[in-house]
């Protein structure tokens, strides 16, 4: 009898090949049972008695804010390591129906990825998620708080050029108040031995900014000439509850990387920007064409350092 059932299951297997499934009525009772039993068998090969998956092989990318560089470079990094990706983009997800990020993360954890990469507008969300799920969580940028992999790629870009950090003067310019990139870079570059200062109008500096261990300047022309690294930041229009500079033209006049300022920067200096750039606001097009500008190399390095990071965290060969 069992043998007969097995034979008929084989027939169903053949009969499902190439068919569409639009409704349960497209399946017979036997085909339904066939799929249930096949899944039971498959599950045994995937999960041990204690529920640990044997064949985790994907990285989940959960992006609740727009991203070009970070999302695509993590995706590229995962693919370079032979891993697939599960991509969640907030506008097309059940977050739109009211599901919390924490429930979303628990559900994605059930799909057994190797790790989760999370970008969210809420500061601290990746940290909270990391306490709820069973896999490593990598912060791809949370609110004003942190963007650690951006700081890693920036540090690598600087390291490639100078081979050391001690004695390097880094000036970070512009919207420091809303910048997770600035916070993570200040931490990383100071840890590595660089001297970091920030230059911005007072309205674009966080309260008690000196406590971050940085020098503070309100005059770019005063501090640009001795910098080894000039890091411009995007003016984050979408994060400003009331506009914090008189006009964009005024901001550019005082804090933009203009042709006149390019002439004041050391020949050996690097010009960095994490992107996306408001062309003509924080950087003029001429600054992007300048041989000292490493904006495109930063993106290239982002893939490399994220590949190394994923491979080290996951214990996957590269
Ligand atoms: N630098 C950066 O985080 O860029 P994206 O927002 O495009 O990821």
XYZ file of N, CA and C in Angstrom, residues 62-235:
522
model
N 17.228 44.905 5.566
C 15.972 45.565 5.978
C 16.191 47.069 5.917
N 15.670 47.695 4.895
C 15.895 49.133 4.714
C 14.569 49.877 4.854
N 14.472 50.645 5.952
C 13.268 51.426 6.233
C 13.479 52.893 5.864
N 14.578 53.159 5.194
C 14.898 54.511 4.689
C 15.556 54.301 3.337
N 15.455 55.288 2.436
C 16.106 55.116 1.129
C 17.610 54.945 1.258
N 18.193 54.204 0.339
C 19.648 54.016 0.301
C 20.039 53.523 -1.079
N 21.116 54.041 -1.587
C 21.697 53.498 -2.825
C 22.985 52.764 -2.488
N 23.942 53.502 -1.929
C 25.281 52.951 -1.694
C 25.286 51.805 -0.681
N 24.694 52.046 0.480
C 24.824 51.059 1.557
C 24.088 49.764 1.193
N 22.863 49.898 0.704
C 22.080 48.687 0.398
C 22.730 47.874 -0.723
N 23.062 48.577 -1.811
C 23.625 47.832 -2.946
C 25.015 47.284 -2.643
N 25.775 47.977 -1.792
C 27.108 47.433 -1.500
C 27.008 46.235 -0.566
N 26.061 46.235 0.357
C 25.875 45.035 1.178
C 25.386 43.873 0.299
N 24.509 44.189 -0.648
C 23.996 43.147 -1.542
C 25.150 42.579 -2.377
N 25.975 43.464 -2.919
C 27.121 43.020 -3.714
C 28.075 42.197 -2.858
N 28.325 42.675 -1.629
C 29.246 41.969 -0.723
C 28.721 40.557 -0.450
N 27.434 40.445 -0.156
C 26.852 39.123 0.127
C 27.013 38.218 -1.093
N 26.727 38.750 -2.272
C 26.840 37.934 -3.491
C 28.287 37.504 -3.738
N 29.236 38.413 -3.449
C 30.661 38.044 -3.624
C 31.047 36.891 -2.714
N 30.346 36.771 -1.589
C 30.642 35.674 -0.651
C 29.807 34.432 -0.958
N 29.079 34.488 -2.061
C 28.266 33.332 -2.458
C 26.975 33.226 -1.664
N 26.549 34.343 -1.058
C 25.313 34.327 -0.270
C 24.215 35.035 -1.055
N 22.987 34.626 -0.791
C 21.878 35.347 -1.413
C 21.395 36.427 -0.449
N 20.487 37.273 -0.897
C 19.943 38.309 -0.020
C 18.422 38.253 -0.002
N 17.883 38.573 1.164
C 16.437 38.782 1.301
C 16.288 40.291 1.452
N 15.589 40.917 0.544
C 15.494 42.384 0.555
C 14.140 42.870 1.015
N 14.137 43.665 2.062
C 12.883 44.297 2.482
C 13.040 45.801 2.320
N 12.162 46.356 1.522
C 12.157 47.813 1.384
C 10.846 48.307 1.932
N 10.931 49.216 2.863
C 9.776 49.625 3.660
C 8.512 49.961 2.849
N 8.617 50.721 1.742
C 7.374 51.093 1.043
C 6.581 49.885 0.538
N 7.261 48.756 0.313
C 6.554 47.579 -0.209
C 6.354 46.511 0.862
N 6.539 46.867 2.118
C 6.482 45.844 3.160
C 5.231 45.991 4.014
N 5.017 45.032 4.907
C 3.846 45.077 5.783
C 3.968 46.134 6.872
N 5.125 46.821 6.939
C 5.231 47.990 7.836
C 4.158 48.997 7.430
N 3.836 49.006 6.148
C 2.813 49.921 5.628
C 1.421 49.574 6.169
N 1.264 48.318 6.653
C -0.036 47.915 7.210
C -0.017 48.011 8.734
N 1.058 48.547 9.281
C 1.094 48.783 10.720
C 1.953 47.813 11.508
N 2.633 46.888 10.841
C 3.487 45.956 11.585
C 4.680 46.719 12.167
N 5.048 46.391 13.406
C 6.189 47.091 14.011
C 7.482 46.527 13.433
N 8.541 47.316 13.518
C 9.866 46.855 13.072
C 10.275 45.606 13.853
N 9.869 45.535 15.114
C 10.295 44.399 15.939
C 9.596 43.114 15.482
N 8.297 43.225 15.161
C 7.600 42.036 14.636
C 8.145 41.670 13.250
N 8.411 42.685 12.452
C 8.985 42.410 11.119
C 10.300 41.651 11.275
N 11.147 42.133 12.187
C 12.461 41.498 12.366
C 12.303 40.064 12.872
N 11.387 39.840 13.813
C 11.180 38.469 14.318
C 10.725 37.555 13.181
N 9.870 38.072 12.302
C 9.381 37.264 11.175
C 10.497 36.951 10.192
N 11.351 37.933 9.952
C 12.458 37.686 9.014
C 13.459 36.727 9.639
N 13.633 36.822 10.940
C 14.518 35.885 11.645
C 14.040 34.445 11.431
N 12.724 34.279 11.359
C 12.157 32.939 11.151
C 12.479 32.389 9.766
N 12.851 33.274 8.843
C 13.250 32.815 7.500
C 14.707 32.374 7.504
N 15.348 32.464 8.679
C 16.681 31.950 8.954
C 17.776 32.524 8.042
N 17.875 33.855 8.035
C 19.048 34.416 7.350
C 20.274 34.227 8.232
N 21.435 34.476 7.674
C 22.673 34.409 8.465
C 22.865 35.661 9.318
N 22.375 36.793 8.800
C 22.546 38.068 9.501
C 21.498 39.040 8.993
N 21.276 40.108 9.758
C 20.363 41.168 9.301
C 21.133 42.479 9.218
N 20.926 43.185 8.125
C 21.501 44.516 7.946
C 20.321 45.476 8.004
N 20.366 46.432 8.941
C 19.168 47.267 9.151
C 19.490 48.750 9.027
N 18.696 49.441 8.224
C 18.700 50.914 8.218
C 17.322 51.373 8.672
N 17.318 52.338 9.597
C 16.048 52.837 10.118
C 16.220 54.281 10.568
N 15.151 55.049 10.488
C 15.237 56.459 10.905
C 15.274 56.598 12.427
N 14.929 55.546 13.152
C 14.924 55.618 14.618
C 16.299 55.281 15.182
N 16.886 56.230 15.929
C 18.190 55.962 16.564
C 18.015 54.814 17.555
N 18.876 53.821 17.467
C 18.842 52.713 18.431
C 18.031 51.509 17.984
N 17.312 51.604 16.873
C 16.472 50.477 16.426
C 17.317 49.223 16.134
N 18.428 49.321 15.396
C 19.200 48.078 15.151
C 19.667 47.430 16.451
N 20.037 48.233 17.435
C 20.452 47.696 18.736
C 19.310 46.948 19.406
N 18.115 47.518 19.368
C 16.962 46.844 19.984
C 16.645 45.541 19.259
N 16.697 45.592 17.928
C 16.412 44.373 17.150
C 17.440 43.293 17.476
N 18.694 43.695 17.682
C 19.743 42.697 17.928
C 19.470 41.896 19.201
N 18.673 42.473 20.112
C 18.363 41.740 21.347
C 17.164 40.808 21.177
N 16.497 40.897 20.016
C 15.293 40.087 19.797
C 15.516 38.910 18.860
N 16.556 39.000 18.038
C 16.724 37.979 16.993
C 17.938 37.100 17.297
N 18.037 36.021 16.556
C 19.074 35.012 16.835
C 20.307 35.137 15.959
N 20.401 36.231 15.222
C 21.523 36.377 14.284
C 22.201 37.726 14.496
N 23.445 37.871 14.017
C 24.099 39.179 14.129
C 23.334 40.251 13.350
N 23.324 41.457 13.896
C 22.668 42.596 13.248
C 23.743 43.627 12.921
N 23.731 44.125 11.702
C 24.681 45.178 11.308
C 23.887 46.461 11.066
N 24.315 47.509 11.740
C 23.643 48.801 11.618
C 24.058 49.473 10.306
N 23.084 49.683 9.435
C 23.362 50.338 8.141
C 22.963 51.813 8.187
N 22.875 52.354 9.407
C 22.509 53.768 9.587
C 21.208 53.882 10.338
N 21.285 54.445 11.580
C 20.043 54.612 12.365
C 19.925 56.051 12.853
N 18.906 56.734 12.359
C 18.611 58.112 12.775
C 19.851 58.985 12.766
N 20.016 59.758 13.855
C 21.204 60.624 13.959
C 22.340 59.862 14.635
N 22.107 58.586 14.987
C 22.982 57.893 15.918
C 24.302 57.413 15.312
N 24.259 56.474 14.387
C 25.509 55.842 13.939
C 25.381 55.262 12.524
N 26.503 55.219 11.847
C 26.601 54.575 10.528
C 27.985 53.927 10.493
N 28.158 52.854 11.277
C 29.506 52.324 11.471
C 30.191 51.841 10.193
N 29.448 51.264 9.256
C 30.149 50.765 8.063
C 30.585 51.912 7.143
N 29.879 53.051 7.214
C 30.350 54.224 6.471
C 31.675 54.696 7.069
N 31.747 54.704 8.408
C 33.003 55.118 9.053
C 34.128 54.143 8.709
N 33.807 52.868 8.616
C 34.837 51.885 8.244
C 35.364 52.148 6.842
N 34.452 52.421 5.914
C 34.910 52.624 4.529
C 35.661 53.942 4.397
N 35.246 54.945 5.173
C 35.975 56.225 5.141
C 37.365 56.033 5.726
N 37.433 55.313 6.847
C 38.742 55.069 7.474
C 39.640 54.288 6.518
N 39.071 53.325 5.816
C 39.874 52.540 4.867
C 40.393 53.428 3.736
N 39.547 54.327 3.241
C 39.940 55.227 2.147
C 41.100 56.132 2.595
N 41.027 56.573 3.845
C 42.098 57.417 4.390
C 43.374 56.570 4.595
N 43.194 55.391 5.107
C 44.317 54.478 5.394
C 45.060 54.120 4.099
N 44.275 53.878 3.050
C 44.873 53.560 1.742
C 45.779 54.688 1.265
N 45.360 55.927 1.513
C 46.122 57.072 1.020
C 47.316 57.401 1.903
N 47.159 57.296 3.216
C 48.215 57.780 4.130
C 48.929 56.662 4.890
N 48.324 55.502 4.930
C 48.928 54.346 5.597
C 49.048 54.490 7.115
N 48.552 55.588 7.653
C 48.530 55.770 9.113
C 47.531 56.884 9.444
N 47.218 57.040 10.720
C 46.241 58.040 11.136
C 46.864 59.079 12.070
N 47.926 58.646 12.737
C 48.548 59.516 13.738
C 49.001 60.818 13.082
N 48.569 61.926 13.676
C 48.985 63.232 13.170
C 48.116 63.761 12.040
N 47.217 62.939 11.507
C 46.365 63.416 10.406
C 45.309 64.384 10.946
N 45.090 65.447 10.197
C 44.044 66.409 10.579
C 42.842 66.200 9.666
N 41.722 65.868 10.280
C 40.490 65.634 9.514
C 39.489 66.723 9.891
N 38.956 67.402 8.877
C 37.902 68.371 9.183
C 36.592 67.883 8.551
N 35.559 67.809 9.392
C 34.236 67.377 8.923
C 33.348 68.625 8.866
N 32.778 68.829 7.668
C 32.119 70.119 7.411
C 30.618 69.957 7.181
N 29.836 70.869 7.769
C 28.418 70.981 7.402
C 27.459 70.509 8.471
N 26.509 69.684 8.051
C 25.380 69.338 8.914
C 25.760 68.241 9.918
N 26.555 68.627 10.918
C 27.020 67.664 11.919
C 25.833 67.226 12.795
N 24.935 68.168 13.065
C 23.842 67.910 14.016
C 23.010 66.689 13.636
N 22.741 66.534 12.337
C 21.861 65.442 11.910
C 22.640 64.249 11.365
N 23.961 64.233 11.578
C 24.766 63.264 10.839
C 25.265 62.080 11.673
N 24.714 60.917 11.366
C 25.238 59.672 11.962
C 26.633 59.363 11.392
N 26.857 59.811 10.146
C 28.178 59.595 9.522
C 29.238 60.342 10.325
N 28.937 61.590 10.700
C 29.905 62.369 11.477
C 30.161 61.694 12.812
N 29.127 61.254 13.503
C 29.318 60.639 14.828
C 30.195 59.392 14.741
N 29.906 58.532 13.769
C 30.694 57.301 13.662
C 32.115 57.598 13.209
N 32.271 58.570 12.301
C 33.623 58.912 11.850
C 34.448 59.535 12.965
N 33.830 60.399 13.762
C 34.569 61.016 14.875
C 35.080 59.904 15.790
N 34.214 58.966 16.113
C 34.622 57.861 17.006
C 35.773 57.060 16.410
N 35.576 56.623 15.157
C 36.556 55.725 14.538
C 37.890 56.431 14.321
N 37.844 57.644 13.776
C 39.100 58.318 13.421
C 39.877 58.749 14.655
N 39.164 59.144 15.714
C 39.871 59.473 16.968
C 40.492 58.204 17.557
N 39.745 57.129 17.532
C 40.255 55.851 18.048
C 41.553 55.460 17.328
N 41.616 55.776 16.018
C 42.773 55.399 15.206
C 43.919 56.405 15.325
N 43.673 57.530 15.995
C 44.769 58.469 16.264
C 44.716 59.764 15.484
N 43.682 59.986 14.667
C 43.607 61.242 13.901
C 43.093 62.371 14.799
N 43.388 63.585 14.350
C 42.912 64.781 15.051
C 41.674 65.256 14.283
N 40.527 65.236 14.912
C 39.292 65.544 14.163
C 38.725 66.886 14.629
N 38.325 67.700 13.649
C 37.588 68.915 14.010
C 36.346 69.012 13.133
N 35.385 69.778 13.633
C 34.153 69.966 12.864
C 34.025 71.444 12.534
N 33.408 71.727 11.392
C 33.233 73.111 10.975
C 31.813 73.279 10.437
N 31.038 74.125 11.094
C 29.622 74.270 10.717
C 29.072 75.535 11.355
N 27.907 75.986 10.889
C 27.257 77.053 11.644
C 26.774 76.484 12.990
N 26.686 77.298 14.037
C 26.284 76.786 15.355
C 24.957 76.027 15.314
N 24.063 76.423 14.419
C 22.742 75.773 14.332
C 22.821 74.352 13.768
N 23.953 73.996 13.168
C 24.103 72.643 12.599
C 25.117 71.812 13.394
N 25.360 72.243 14.630
C 26.227 71.462 15.521
C 25.376 70.885 16.648
N 25.655 69.654 17.078
C 24.891 69.117 18.214
C 25.303 69.831 19.503
N 24.427 69.839 20.532
C 24.798 70.464 21.786
C 26.048 69.803 22.371
N 26.890 70.598 22.963
C 28.110 70.119 23.635
C 28.986 69.251 22.722
N 29.133 69.718 21.493
C 29.886 68.948 20.494
C 31.334 68.707 20.926
N 31.905 69.643 21.722
C 33.322 69.496 22.159
C 33.498 68.205 22.949
N 32.417 67.755 23.608
C 32.528 66.533 24.427
C 32.797 65.290 23.573
N 32.630 65.433 22.247
C 32.962 64.307 21.356
C 34.473 64.237 21.119
N 35.208 65.206 21.682
C 36.669 65.178 21.558
C 37.153 65.797 20.259
N 36.373 66.750 19.731
C 36.751 67.379 18.450
C 37.003 68.867 18.643
N 37.822 69.422 17.746
C 37.935 70.865 17.685
C 36.711 71.426 16.977
N 36.371 72.680 17.252
C 35.176 73.271 16.633
C 35.555 74.590 15.971
N 35.091 74.733 14.731
C 35.318 75.997 14.031
C 34.017 76.409 13.346
N 33.827 77.727 13.248
C 32.653 78.239 12.529
C 33.080 78.903 11.222
N 34.374 78.804 10.918
C 34.905 79.506 9.744
C 35.745 78.547 8.907
N 35.182 78.107 7.776
C 35.853 77.092 6.961
C 37.196 77.607 6.417
N 37.230 78.883 6.042
C 38.464 79.419 5.460
C 39.608 79.421 6.473
N 39.227 79.370 7.736
C 40.206 79.346 8.821
C 40.842 77.975 9.018
N 40.092 76.923 8.711
C 40.582 75.581 9.101
C 40.851 74.651 7.912
N 40.558 75.107 6.686
C 40.646 74.170 5.557
C 42.099 73.965 5.085
N 42.947 74.982 5.283
C 44.278 74.950 4.648
C 45.219 73.901 5.239
N 45.036 73.554 6.525
C 45.980 72.565 7.083
C 45.352 71.173 7.242
N 44.188 70.963 6.614
C 43.521 69.658 6.731
C 44.146 68.637 5.783
N 44.304 67.408 6.278
C 44.745 66.306 5.408
C 43.545 65.612 4.781
N 42.421 65.676 5.480
C 41.171 65.102 4.961
C 40.067 66.128 5.144
N 39.399 66.446 4.035
C 38.276 67.374 4.071
C 37.029 66.548 3.790
N 36.208 66.365 4.830
C 35.017 65.512 4.656
C 33.773 66.401 4.666
N 33.105 66.474 3.515
C 31.874 67.259 3.436
C 30.700 66.334 3.748
N 29.661 66.887 4.343
C 28.457 66.098 4.641
C 27.285 66.664 3.870
N 26.305 65.802 3.655
C 25.084 66.260 2.987
C 24.269 67.127 3.948
N 23.781 68.238 3.434
C 22.846 69.045 4.217
C 21.509 68.294 4.195
